[in-house]
Amino acid sequence: MSCKARRCLVLLAALVITNRAEFGLAFRELREKRFSPMLLLAAAALFCGVEAFRAAGEVRAPYTVVVGVLLLIRLWGSYDRGGAMVASLKILRNPPMAAGVSEVVSPQKGPKGLTRTEPDPEEFLEKLETRDLCEKVMGIYTPVALLAGLTVTLLVAFGLRQDLFWTGTLVFLGALPVTGLLAVPRILLLLAQRLSAADAALCGYHGAEAFGGEHAILIGDEDIFPPGSLSLNGYKVYSGSADRIIAYAAAATRRSDSALGPVFDELLTAQNGRHYNVDSFRFYDSGGIGATILDDVVLLGSLEFMRRMGVHMDPGTKVRQAVYVSVNGELVVRFPVTPQKKRLKRVSFFVPAYLTFMKP
Protein backbone atom coordinates (compact mmCIF):
# COMPACT_ATOMS: atom_id res chain seq x y z
CA MET A 1 0.00 0.00 0.00
CA SER A 2 1.38 3.37 -1.02
CA CYS A 3 1.97 6.19 1.43
CA LYS A 4 -0.72 8.31 -0.22
CA ALA A 5 -3.33 5.54 0.10
CA ARG A 6 -2.36 5.02 3.74
CA ARG A 7 -2.84 8.73 4.43
CA CYS A 8 -6.26 8.67 2.77
CA LEU A 9 -7.35 5.74 4.94
CA VAL A 10 -6.10 7.45 8.07
CA LEU A 11 -7.97 10.61 7.04
CA LEU A 12 -11.20 8.69 6.52
CA ALA A 13 -10.86 6.88 9.85
CA ALA A 14 -10.16 10.16 11.64
CA LEU A 15 -13.21 11.79 10.07
CA VAL A 16 -15.50 8.95 11.11
CA ILE A 17 -14.11 8.74 14.65
CA THR A 18 -14.14 12.50 15.36
CA ASN A 19 -17.67 12.81 13.99
CA ARG A 20 -19.08 9.66 15.52
CA ALA A 21 -21.70 11.77 17.32
CA GLU A 22 -23.19 12.85 13.99
CA PHE A 23 -23.28 9.27 12.70
CA GLY A 24 -24.63 8.02 16.02
CA LEU A 25 -27.43 10.59 15.96
CA ALA A 26 -28.44 9.43 12.49
CA PHE A 27 -28.74 5.80 13.66
CA ARG A 28 -30.62 6.83 16.82
CA GLU A 29 -33.09 8.71 14.65
CA LEU A 30 -33.39 5.59 12.50
CA ARG A 31 -34.62 3.64 15.53
CA GLU A 32 -37.30 6.32 15.89
CA LYS A 33 -38.23 5.83 12.21
CA ARG A 34 -36.71 9.16 11.22
CA PHE A 35 -34.27 9.22 8.34
CA SER A 36 -31.32 11.62 8.19
CA PRO A 37 -29.12 12.30 5.14
CA MET A 38 -26.21 11.23 7.36
CA LEU A 39 -27.29 7.64 6.57
CA LEU A 40 -26.36 8.26 2.94
CA LEU A 41 -23.02 9.71 4.02
CA ALA A 42 -22.43 6.72 6.31
CA ALA A 43 -23.11 4.34 3.43
CA ALA A 44 -20.75 6.32 1.20
CA ALA A 45 -18.04 6.26 3.90
CA LEU A 46 -18.43 2.48 4.28
CA PHE A 47 -18.09 1.78 0.57
CA CYS A 48 -15.29 4.33 0.28
CA GLY A 49 -13.27 2.74 3.09
CA VAL A 50 -13.23 -0.66 1.43
CA GLU A 51 -12.66 0.86 -2.01
CA ALA A 52 -9.61 2.73 -0.69
CA PHE A 53 -7.80 -0.58 -0.14
CA ARG A 54 -8.49 -1.58 -3.73
CA ALA A 55 -7.38 1.86 -4.97
CA ALA A 56 -4.05 1.41 -3.17
CA GLY A 57 -3.34 -1.79 -5.05
CA GLU A 58 -4.22 -0.19 -8.39
CA VAL A 59 -2.18 2.95 -7.65
CA ARG A 60 -5.07 5.41 -7.92
CA ALA A 61 -6.52 7.97 -5.56
CA PRO A 62 -9.55 6.94 -3.46
CA TYR A 63 -12.56 9.19 -2.80
CA THR A 64 -11.91 9.86 0.89
CA VAL A 65 -11.42 13.59 0.27
CA VAL A 66 -14.90 13.84 -1.24
CA VAL A 67 -16.37 12.17 1.85
CA GLY A 68 -14.48 14.67 4.00
CA VAL A 69 -15.82 17.65 2.04
CA LEU A 70 -19.41 16.40 2.33
CA LEU A 71 -18.95 15.80 6.05
CA LEU A 72 -17.55 19.33 6.42
CA ILE A 73 -20.67 20.76 4.74
CA ARG A 74 -22.87 18.68 7.05
CA LEU A 75 -21.01 20.03 10.10
CA TRP A 76 -21.27 23.55 8.73
CA GLY A 77 -25.05 23.16 8.51
CA SER A 78 -25.22 21.79 12.07
CA TYR A 79 -23.10 24.72 13.29
CA ASP A 80 -25.39 27.25 11.59
CA ARG A 81 -28.48 25.59 13.04
CA GLY A 82 -26.98 25.67 16.53
CA GLY A 83 -25.93 29.30 16.06
CA ALA A 84 -29.49 30.23 15.11
CA MET A 85 -30.79 28.58 18.28
CA VAL A 86 -28.21 30.35 20.46
CA ALA A 87 -29.07 33.74 18.93
CA SER A 88 -32.74 33.11 19.72
CA LEU A 89 -32.23 31.77 23.23
CA LYS A 90 -30.15 34.78 24.23
CA ILE A 91 -33.32 36.87 24.15
CA LEU A 92 -34.98 34.58 26.71
CA ARG A 93 -32.40 35.72 29.28
CA ASN A 94 -33.77 39.27 29.19
CA PRO A 95 -37.17 39.23 30.98
CA PRO A 96 -39.72 40.54 31.44
CA MET A 97 -41.73 40.02 28.28
CA ALA A 98 -44.43 42.65 28.24
CA ALA A 99 -46.86 41.63 25.52
CA GLY A 100 -47.39 39.22 22.67
CA VAL A 101 -48.98 39.19 19.25
CA SER A 102 -51.01 36.19 18.13
CA GLU A 103 -52.43 35.26 14.78
CA VAL A 104 -56.14 35.79 14.15
CA VAL A 105 -57.63 33.63 11.40
CA SER A 106 -60.67 35.24 9.82
CA PRO A 107 -63.33 33.08 8.13
CA GLN A 108 -63.38 35.65 5.34
CA LYS A 109 -60.86 35.61 2.54
CA GLY A 110 -57.92 37.93 2.95
CA PRO A 111 -54.63 38.22 4.81
CA LYS A 112 -54.24 36.75 8.27
CA GLY A 113 -54.32 39.17 11.16
CA LEU A 114 -52.04 39.72 14.14
CA THR A 115 -53.23 40.98 17.51
CA ARG A 116 -51.88 41.27 21.05
CA THR A 117 -51.88 38.30 23.41
CA GLU A 118 -50.00 36.88 26.40
CA PRO A 119 -46.53 35.38 25.74
CA ASP A 120 -45.75 31.70 26.33
CA PRO A 121 -41.98 31.01 26.57
CA GLU A 122 -42.56 27.29 27.29
CA GLU A 123 -44.34 26.88 23.97
CA PHE A 124 -41.51 28.74 22.28
CA LEU A 125 -38.93 26.33 23.70
CA GLU A 126 -41.07 23.32 22.84
CA LYS A 127 -41.29 24.25 19.16
CA LEU A 128 -37.80 25.70 18.73
CA GLU A 129 -36.45 22.43 17.27
CA THR A 130 -39.35 21.82 14.90
CA ARG A 131 -38.10 20.10 11.74
CA ASP A 132 -37.93 22.38 8.73
CA LEU A 133 -39.34 21.59 5.31
CA CYS A 134 -35.97 20.46 4.00
CA GLU A 135 -35.59 17.95 6.85
CA LYS A 136 -39.07 16.61 6.19
CA VAL A 137 -38.31 16.18 2.50
CA MET A 138 -34.99 14.52 3.32
CA GLY A 139 -36.84 12.18 5.68
CA ILE A 140 -38.73 10.88 2.64
CA TYR A 141 -35.84 11.10 0.19
CA THR A 142 -33.25 9.28 2.33
CA PRO A 143 -34.90 5.80 2.55
CA VAL A 144 -35.83 5.97 -1.12
CA ALA A 145 -32.25 6.96 -2.04
CA LEU A 146 -30.83 4.16 0.15
CA LEU A 147 -32.93 1.48 -1.51
CA ALA A 148 -32.41 2.91 -4.98
CA GLY A 149 -28.66 3.29 -4.36
CA LEU A 150 -28.25 -0.30 -3.25
CA THR A 151 -30.29 -1.50 -6.21
CA VAL A 152 -28.28 0.53 -8.73
CA THR A 153 -25.01 -0.57 -7.10
CA LEU A 154 -25.88 -4.26 -7.38
CA LEU A 155 -27.18 -3.92 -10.94
CA VAL A 156 -24.10 -2.08 -12.15
CA ALA A 157 -21.65 -4.25 -10.22
CA PHE A 158 -23.05 -7.61 -11.31
CA GLY A 159 -24.78 -6.63 -14.54
CA LEU A 160 -21.93 -4.58 -16.00
CA ARG A 161 -19.21 -6.42 -14.02
CA GLN A 162 -17.90 -3.32 -12.26
CA ASP A 163 -16.23 -3.21 -8.88
CA LEU A 164 -18.95 -3.33 -6.18
CA PHE A 165 -17.37 -0.91 -3.73
CA TRP A 166 -16.19 1.54 -6.39
CA THR A 167 -19.74 1.62 -7.78
CA GLY A 168 -21.32 1.99 -4.35
CA THR A 169 -18.98 4.86 -3.47
CA LEU A 170 -19.90 6.82 -6.58
CA VAL A 171 -23.63 6.10 -6.27
CA PHE A 172 -23.97 7.18 -2.64
CA LEU A 173 -21.70 10.19 -2.98
CA GLY A 174 -23.83 11.33 -5.89
CA ALA A 175 -27.08 10.60 -4.05
CA LEU A 176 -26.30 13.00 -1.20
CA PRO A 177 -27.82 16.46 -1.94
CA VAL A 178 -25.30 19.04 -0.79
CA THR A 179 -27.74 21.97 -0.72
CA GLY A 180 -30.06 20.03 1.58
CA LEU A 181 -27.33 19.96 4.23
CA LEU A 182 -26.69 23.70 4.34
CA ALA A 183 -29.40 25.80 2.67
CA VAL A 184 -32.04 26.10 5.40
CA PRO A 185 -29.65 26.24 8.42
CA ARG A 186 -27.66 29.04 6.76
CA ILE A 187 -30.79 31.09 6.12
CA LEU A 188 -32.06 30.53 9.67
CA LEU A 189 -28.73 31.67 11.12
CA LEU A 190 -28.63 34.89 9.08
CA LEU A 191 -32.24 35.69 9.95
CA ALA A 192 -31.82 34.85 13.65
CA GLN A 193 -28.68 37.01 13.92
CA ARG A 194 -30.41 39.92 12.23
CA LEU A 195 -33.42 39.67 14.54
CA SER A 196 -31.21 39.18 17.60
CA ALA A 197 -29.45 42.47 16.82
CA ALA A 198 -32.89 44.10 17.10
CA ASP A 199 -33.65 42.21 20.37
CA ALA A 200 -35.88 39.72 18.61
CA ALA A 201 -35.94 35.91 18.73
CA LEU A 202 -36.92 33.51 15.98
CA CYS A 203 -38.48 30.19 16.93
CA GLY A 204 -36.56 28.26 14.30
CA TYR A 205 -38.21 27.17 11.10
CA HIS A 206 -41.58 26.96 12.84
CA GLY A 207 -41.53 30.65 13.67
CA ALA A 208 -40.30 31.65 10.22
CA GLU A 209 -43.07 29.62 8.60
CA ALA A 210 -45.73 30.99 10.95
CA PHE A 211 -44.77 34.61 10.54
CA GLY A 212 -44.13 34.36 6.81
CA GLY A 213 -46.60 35.44 4.18
CA GLU A 214 -49.04 38.33 4.23
CA HIS A 215 -50.53 39.57 7.50
CA ALA A 216 -52.69 42.49 8.54
CA ILE A 217 -51.62 44.15 11.79
CA LEU A 218 -53.95 46.23 13.96
CA ILE A 219 -51.94 48.98 15.67
CA GLY A 220 -52.79 51.76 18.05
CA ASP A 221 -51.25 54.96 19.30
CA GLU A 222 -49.18 53.05 21.87
CA ASP A 223 -47.52 51.06 19.06
CA ILE A 224 -46.54 54.08 16.99
CA PHE A 225 -45.85 56.39 19.95
CA PRO A 226 -44.92 54.35 23.04
CA PRO A 227 -44.91 56.14 26.42
CA GLY A 228 -42.10 58.65 26.61
CA SER A 229 -41.66 58.98 22.85
CA LEU A 230 -43.46 62.36 22.54
CA SER A 231 -42.99 65.77 24.06
CA LEU A 232 -44.67 69.17 23.66
CA ASN A 233 -42.66 72.06 22.27
CA GLY A 234 -44.59 74.87 23.93
CA TYR A 235 -48.07 75.97 22.80
CA LYS A 236 -49.84 78.86 21.12
CA VAL A 237 -53.19 80.08 22.43
CA TYR A 238 -55.55 81.60 19.86
CA SER A 239 -58.40 82.41 22.24
CA GLY A 240 -59.72 81.60 25.71
CA SER A 241 -58.02 80.76 28.98
CA ALA A 242 -54.81 78.74 28.64
CA ASP A 243 -55.35 76.96 31.98
CA ARG A 244 -58.84 75.80 31.05
CA ILE A 245 -57.79 74.70 27.55
CA ILE A 246 -54.85 72.67 28.89
CA ALA A 247 -57.18 71.04 31.42
CA TYR A 248 -59.65 70.15 28.62
CA ALA A 249 -56.85 68.66 26.46
CA ALA A 250 -55.50 66.64 29.40
CA ALA A 251 -58.94 65.25 30.21
CA ALA A 252 -59.64 64.26 26.59
CA THR A 253 -56.25 62.61 25.95
CA ARG A 254 -56.39 60.83 29.31
CA ARG A 255 -59.76 59.32 28.33
CA SER A 256 -58.37 58.21 24.94
CA ASP A 257 -55.43 56.33 26.56
CA SER A 258 -53.07 57.80 23.97
CA ALA A 259 -49.36 58.54 24.34
CA LEU A 260 -50.25 62.23 24.67
CA GLY A 261 -52.14 61.66 27.94
CA PRO A 262 -49.07 61.64 30.24
CA VAL A 263 -47.60 64.58 28.32
CA PHE A 264 -50.66 66.78 28.90
CA ASP A 265 -50.93 65.58 32.50
CA GLU A 266 -47.37 66.78 33.14
CA LEU A 267 -48.21 70.12 31.58
CA LEU A 268 -51.37 70.35 33.66
CA THR A 269 -49.42 69.60 36.85
CA ALA A 270 -46.82 72.23 35.98
CA GLN A 271 -49.62 74.79 35.52
CA ASN A 272 -51.35 73.71 38.77
CA GLY A 273 -54.42 73.18 36.63
CA ARG A 274 -57.76 71.69 37.48
CA HIS A 275 -58.78 68.14 36.53
CA TYR A 276 -62.07 67.81 34.66
CA ASN A 277 -64.30 64.79 34.06
CA VAL A 278 -65.33 63.85 30.53
CA ASP A 279 -69.09 63.58 30.14
CA SER A 280 -69.01 61.89 26.73
CA PHE A 281 -66.23 60.75 24.42
CA ARG A 282 -65.78 59.40 20.89
CA PHE A 283 -63.12 58.57 18.30
CA TYR A 284 -63.47 59.94 14.78
CA ASP A 285 -62.56 57.93 11.68
CA SER A 286 -60.77 60.98 10.27
CA GLY A 287 -58.09 60.73 12.97
CA GLY A 288 -59.16 62.77 15.98
CA ILE A 289 -61.10 62.60 19.23
CA GLY A 290 -64.04 64.48 20.65
CA ALA A 291 -65.25 65.01 24.19
CA THR A 292 -67.95 66.89 26.06
CA ILE A 293 -66.66 68.65 29.16
CA LEU A 294 -68.89 71.02 31.19
CA ASP A 295 -71.27 71.32 28.20
CA ASP A 296 -68.35 72.36 25.95
CA VAL A 297 -67.66 70.32 22.80
CA VAL A 298 -63.90 69.73 22.62
CA LEU A 299 -62.17 68.42 19.50
CA LEU A 300 -58.53 67.38 19.49
CA GLY A 301 -56.51 66.23 16.48
CA SER A 302 -54.32 67.15 13.55
CA LEU A 303 -54.56 70.09 11.20
CA GLU A 304 -56.34 67.98 8.56
CA PHE A 305 -58.81 66.70 11.16
CA MET A 306 -59.75 70.21 12.19
CA ARG A 307 -60.35 71.20 8.59
CA ARG A 308 -62.52 68.14 7.96
CA MET A 309 -64.60 68.96 11.05
CA GLY A 310 -65.27 72.46 9.74
CA VAL A 311 -63.27 74.30 12.41
CA HIS A 312 -62.36 77.81 11.29
CA MET A 313 -58.59 77.93 10.78
CA ASP A 314 -56.31 80.88 10.24
CA PRO A 315 -55.14 80.77 6.57
CA GLY A 316 -51.52 81.01 7.79
CA THR A 317 -51.80 77.88 9.93
CA LYS A 318 -49.48 75.31 8.33
CA VAL A 319 -47.83 73.44 11.21
CA ARG A 320 -48.66 69.77 10.60
CA GLN A 321 -46.65 68.14 13.40
CA ALA A 322 -48.89 69.55 16.09
CA VAL A 323 -52.03 68.85 18.10
CA TYR A 324 -54.88 71.34 17.65
CA VAL A 325 -57.74 71.88 20.10
CA SER A 326 -61.07 73.49 19.34
CA VAL A 327 -63.88 74.33 21.73
CA ASN A 328 -67.42 74.66 20.37
CA GLY A 329 -66.12 74.84 16.81
CA GLU A 330 -63.52 77.54 17.46
CA LEU A 331 -59.78 76.88 17.32
CA VAL A 332 -58.30 77.76 20.72
CA VAL A 333 -54.76 76.35 20.94
CA ARG A 334 -51.96 74.63 19.05
CA PHE A 335 -49.47 72.25 20.70
CA PRO A 336 -46.36 71.49 18.55
CA VAL A 337 -45.31 67.86 19.10
CA THR A 338 -41.69 66.63 19.02
CA PRO A 339 -40.87 62.90 18.81
CA GLN A 340 -38.07 61.80 21.12
CA LYS A 341 -35.04 60.53 19.19
CA LYS A 342 -34.27 57.32 20.99
CA ARG A 343 -34.11 53.71 19.95
CA LEU A 344 -37.12 51.62 20.93
CA LYS A 345 -36.12 48.04 21.72
CA ARG A 346 -38.42 45.17 20.82
CA VAL A 347 -38.33 41.52 21.80
CA SER A 348 -40.05 39.19 19.34
CA PHE A 349 -40.74 35.48 19.68
CA PHE A 350 -42.35 33.53 16.86
CA VAL A 351 -43.90 30.49 18.52
CA PRO A 352 -46.68 27.97 17.79
CA ALA A 353 -49.29 30.53 18.78
CA TYR A 354 -47.39 32.96 16.55
CA LEU A 355 -46.39 35.21 19.42
CA THR A 356 -44.32 38.35 19.30
CA PHE A 357 -43.14 39.69 22.66
CA MET A 358 -42.35 43.37 22.87
CA LYS A 359 -40.93 45.65 25.50
CA PRO A 360 -39.97 49.34 25.35
C-alpha atoms as one frame of an Amber mdcrd trajectory, in Angstrom:
protein
   0.000   0.000   0.000   1.380   3.367  -1.018   1.973   6.188   1.434  -0.725
   8.308  -0.222  -3.327   5.537   0.096  -2.362   5.021   3.740  -2.844   8.725
   4.430  -6.260   8.669   2.769  -7.352   5.740   4.939  -6.096   7.451   8.074
  -7.966  10.612   7.043 -11.202   8.690   6.522 -10.859   6.882   9.851 -10.160
  10.163  11.638 -13.208  11.787  10.065 -15.502   8.950  11.109 -14.114   8.744
  14.654 -14.142  12.498  15.363 -17.667  12.812  13.995 -19.082   9.658  15.523
 -21.701  11.772  17.317 -23.191  12.849  13.989 -23.283   9.275  12.696 -24.630
   8.024  16.024 -27.425  10.594  15.963 -28.437   9.429  12.490 -28.743   5.803
  13.665 -30.618   6.833  16.820 -33.092   8.709  14.647 -33.388   5.595  12.496
 -34.623   3.641  15.533 -37.301   6.325  15.890 -38.227   5.825  12.206 -36.711
   9.156  11.224 -34.269   9.225   8.344 -31.322  11.616   8.191 -29.120  12.303
   5.145 -26.206  11.231   7.362 -27.288   7.642   6.570 -26.363   8.259   2.939
 -23.023   9.712   4.016 -22.427   6.724   6.311 -23.105   4.338   3.427 -20.749
   6.324   1.196 -18.040   6.257   3.897 -18.427   2.479   4.281 -18.087   1.779
   0.569 -15.290   4.330   0.279 -13.274   2.742   3.090 -13.232  -0.656   1.427
 -12.664   0.859  -2.009  -9.612   2.734  -0.686  -7.800  -0.583  -0.138  -8.487
  -1.580  -3.726  -7.377   1.863  -4.966  -4.054   1.411  -3.169  -3.344  -1.792
  -5.055  -4.216  -0.191  -8.394  -2.175   2.954  -7.649  -5.074   5.414  -7.921
  -6.523   7.972  -5.562  -9.555   6.944  -3.463 -12.562   9.186  -2.797 -11.913
   9.856   0.888 -11.418  13.589   0.268 -14.905  13.836  -1.242 -16.371  12.174
   1.846 -14.477  14.665   3.996 -15.819  17.646   2.044 -19.413  16.403   2.333
 -18.953  15.803   6.051 -17.555  19.329   6.417 -20.667  20.758   4.735 -22.868
  18.677   7.045 -21.011  20.026  10.100 -21.275  23.550   8.728 -25.048  23.160
   8.507 -25.217  21.792  12.069 -23.105  24.719  13.291 -25.387  27.247  11.587
 -28.482  25.590  13.042 -26.978  25.667  16.526 -25.927  29.303  16.063 -29.492
  30.234  15.112 -30.793  28.584  18.284 -28.207  30.351  20.455 -29.074  33.738
  18.925 -32.739  33.107  19.718 -32.234  31.765  23.229 -30.145  34.781  24.232
 -33.323  36.870  24.149 -34.982  34.581  26.712 -32.405  35.716  29.281 -33.773
  39.275  29.186 -37.166  39.228  30.977 -39.723  40.543  31.438 -41.734  40.018
  28.279 -44.432  42.654  28.238 -46.861  41.629  25.524 -47.388  39.223  22.670
 -48.975  39.191  19.254 -51.010  36.193  18.133 -52.432  35.262  14.781 -56.142
  35.788  14.147 -57.627  33.631  11.404 -60.671  35.237   9.819 -63.331  33.081
   8.126 -63.383  35.648   5.336 -60.857  35.611   2.543 -57.918  37.933   2.949
 -54.631  38.223   4.812 -54.236  36.753   8.269 -54.322  39.173  11.160 -52.042
  39.716  14.138 -53.232  40.980  17.506 -51.882  41.273  21.049 -51.884  38.297
  23.411 -50.000  36.884  26.395 -46.530  35.384  25.745 -45.749  31.702  26.333
 -41.977  31.005  26.566 -42.563  27.292  27.290 -44.341  26.875  23.971 -41.508
  28.741  22.284 -38.927  26.331  23.702 -41.072  23.322  22.842 -41.285  24.248
  19.162 -37.805  25.703  18.728 -36.453  22.430  17.270 -39.345  21.825  14.898
 -38.105  20.101  11.744 -37.933  22.376   8.734 -39.344  21.590   5.310 -35.970
  20.463   4.001 -35.585  17.949   6.847 -39.072  16.607   6.193 -38.310  16.179
   2.498 -34.994  14.518   3.319 -36.835  12.179   5.676 -38.732  10.878   2.644
 -35.844  11.098   0.193 -33.255   9.282   2.333 -34.900   5.803   2.549 -35.829
   5.970  -1.123 -32.253   6.958  -2.036 -30.831   4.161   0.149 -32.929   1.482
  -1.511 -32.415   2.910  -4.985 -28.663   3.286  -4.360 -28.251  -0.304  -3.246
 -30.295  -1.504  -6.215 -28.282   0.532  -8.728 -25.009  -0.566  -7.099 -25.885
  -4.255  -7.384 -27.184  -3.921 -10.939 -24.101  -2.076 -12.154 -21.650  -4.254
 -10.218 -23.054  -7.608 -11.311 -24.780  -6.634 -14.540 -21.930  -4.580 -15.997
 -19.210  -6.416 -14.023 -17.902  -3.316 -12.264 -16.231  -3.208  -8.875 -18.954
  -3.335  -6.179 -17.367  -0.909  -3.726 -16.188   1.542  -6.393 -19.735   1.621
  -7.781 -21.320   1.987  -4.351 -18.983   4.855  -3.468 -19.898   6.821  -6.579
 -23.625   6.099  -6.270 -23.967   7.175  -2.641 -21.698  10.191  -2.983 -23.828
  11.333  -5.895 -27.084  10.600  -4.051 -26.300  13.001  -1.201 -27.822  16.459
  -1.937 -25.296  19.045  -0.792 -27.741  21.975  -0.720 -30.062  20.028   1.578
 -27.327  19.965   4.227 -26.689  23.701   4.338 -29.399  25.797   2.667 -32.039
  26.098   5.403 -29.647  26.236   8.419 -27.664  29.038   6.765 -30.793  31.094
   6.120 -32.056  30.531   9.667 -28.730  31.671  11.120 -28.626  34.887   9.084
 -32.243  35.691   9.952 -31.816  34.847  13.651 -28.683  37.009  13.919 -30.413
  39.925  12.230 -33.415  39.671  14.543 -31.206  39.183  17.604 -29.452  42.465
  16.818 -32.890  44.096  17.102 -33.647  42.210  20.375 -35.883  39.717  18.607
 -35.937  35.912  18.729 -36.920  33.513  15.982 -38.484  30.187  16.929 -36.560
  28.262  14.302 -38.215  27.170  11.099 -41.584  26.956  12.842 -41.530  30.649
  13.671 -40.300  31.649  10.223 -43.071  29.624   8.597 -45.730  30.989  10.952
 -44.766  34.613  10.536 -44.133  34.359   6.806 -46.596  35.443   4.182 -49.043
  38.329   4.229 -50.531  39.565   7.499 -52.689  42.488   8.538 -51.621  44.154
  11.793 -53.945  46.225  13.957 -51.937  48.976  15.668 -52.786  51.761  18.055
 -51.245  54.963  19.304 -49.176  53.047  21.870 -47.519  51.061  19.062 -46.544
  54.079  16.992 -45.855  56.389  19.947 -44.916  54.353  23.040 -44.914  56.137
  26.416 -42.096  58.652  26.612 -41.660  58.981  22.853 -43.456  62.359  22.536
 -42.992  65.771  24.059 -44.667  69.174  23.659 -42.662  72.057  22.269 -44.589
  74.868  23.933 -48.066  75.965  22.803 -49.839  78.857  21.124 -53.192  80.083
  22.433 -55.549  81.596  19.864 -58.404  82.411  22.238 -59.718  81.597  25.712
 -58.019  80.758  28.979 -54.809  78.740  28.645 -55.353  76.960  31.984 -58.843
  75.803  31.052 -57.788  74.700  27.551 -54.853  72.666  28.893 -57.181  71.036
  31.419 -59.647  70.155  28.616 -56.854  68.659  26.462 -55.496  66.643  29.396
 -58.940  65.245  30.210 -59.637  64.259  26.587 -56.253  62.606  25.952 -56.392
  60.827  29.309 -59.756  59.324  28.331 -58.367  58.208  24.941 -55.430  56.333
  26.555 -53.071  57.804  23.971 -49.360  58.537  24.343 -50.251  62.229  24.666
 -52.139  61.658  27.936 -49.071  61.637  30.238 -47.599  64.585  28.317 -50.656
  66.776  28.895 -50.928  65.582  32.502 -47.369  66.777  33.140 -48.206  70.123
  31.577 -51.369  70.354  33.661 -49.420  69.603  36.847 -46.816  72.231  35.976
 -49.616  74.790  35.522 -51.350  73.707  38.769 -54.417  73.183  36.628 -57.758
  71.691  37.480 -58.781  68.137  36.529 -62.072  67.812  34.656 -64.297  64.790
  34.064 -65.334  63.845  30.533 -69.094  63.582  30.136 -69.012  61.890  26.726
 -66.232  60.745  24.421 -65.776  59.402  20.890 -63.115  58.572  18.297 -63.469
  59.937  14.778 -62.556  57.931  11.676 -60.768  60.983  10.271 -58.086  60.734
  12.970 -59.160  62.767  15.984 -61.098  62.603  19.225 -64.042  64.478  20.647
 -65.253  65.006  24.188 -67.953  66.889  26.057 -66.663  68.647  29.163 -68.891
  71.024  31.188 -71.267  71.323  28.199 -68.348  72.364  25.951 -67.663  70.321
  22.803 -63.903  69.728  22.619 -62.171  68.423  19.503 -58.535  67.382  19.495
 -56.513  66.233  16.482 -54.325  67.146  13.552 -54.561  70.094  11.199 -56.344
  67.981   8.558 -58.808  66.697  11.165 -59.751  70.214  12.191 -60.354  71.202
   8.593 -62.518  68.138   7.963 -64.599  68.956  11.054 -65.269  72.461   9.736
 -63.271  74.304  12.412 -62.360  77.809  11.286 -58.587  77.932  10.782 -56.306
  80.883  10.240 -55.136  80.774   6.565 -51.525  81.015   7.794 -51.796  77.882
   9.931 -49.483  75.314   8.331 -47.834  73.438  11.206 -48.656  69.773  10.602
 -46.651  68.140  13.401 -48.891  69.552  16.087 -52.032  68.846  18.098 -54.880
  71.341  17.645 -57.737  71.880  20.099 -61.066  73.493  19.338 -63.882  74.333
  21.731 -67.420  74.656  20.372 -66.120  74.841  16.805 -63.520  77.537  17.461
 -59.776  76.882  17.325 -58.299  77.755  20.716 -54.759  76.348  20.937 -51.956
  74.631  19.045 -49.469  72.250  20.698 -46.365  71.488  18.550 -45.314  67.856
  19.101 -41.687  66.634  19.016 -40.873  62.897  18.814 -38.066  61.801  21.124
 -35.042  60.533  19.192 -34.266  57.322  20.988 -34.111  53.712  19.950 -37.117
  51.616  20.933 -36.124  48.035  21.723 -38.418  45.171  20.824 -38.330  41.515
  21.804 -40.051  39.192  19.337 -40.744  35.476  19.681 -42.353  33.529  16.864
 -43.905  30.490  18.521 -46.679  27.973  17.788 -49.290  30.529  18.784 -47.386
  32.957  16.548 -46.389  35.213  19.424 -44.320  38.351  19.296 -43.135  39.685
  22.657 -42.352  43.369  22.871 -40.931  45.645  25.502 -39.970  49.336  25.354
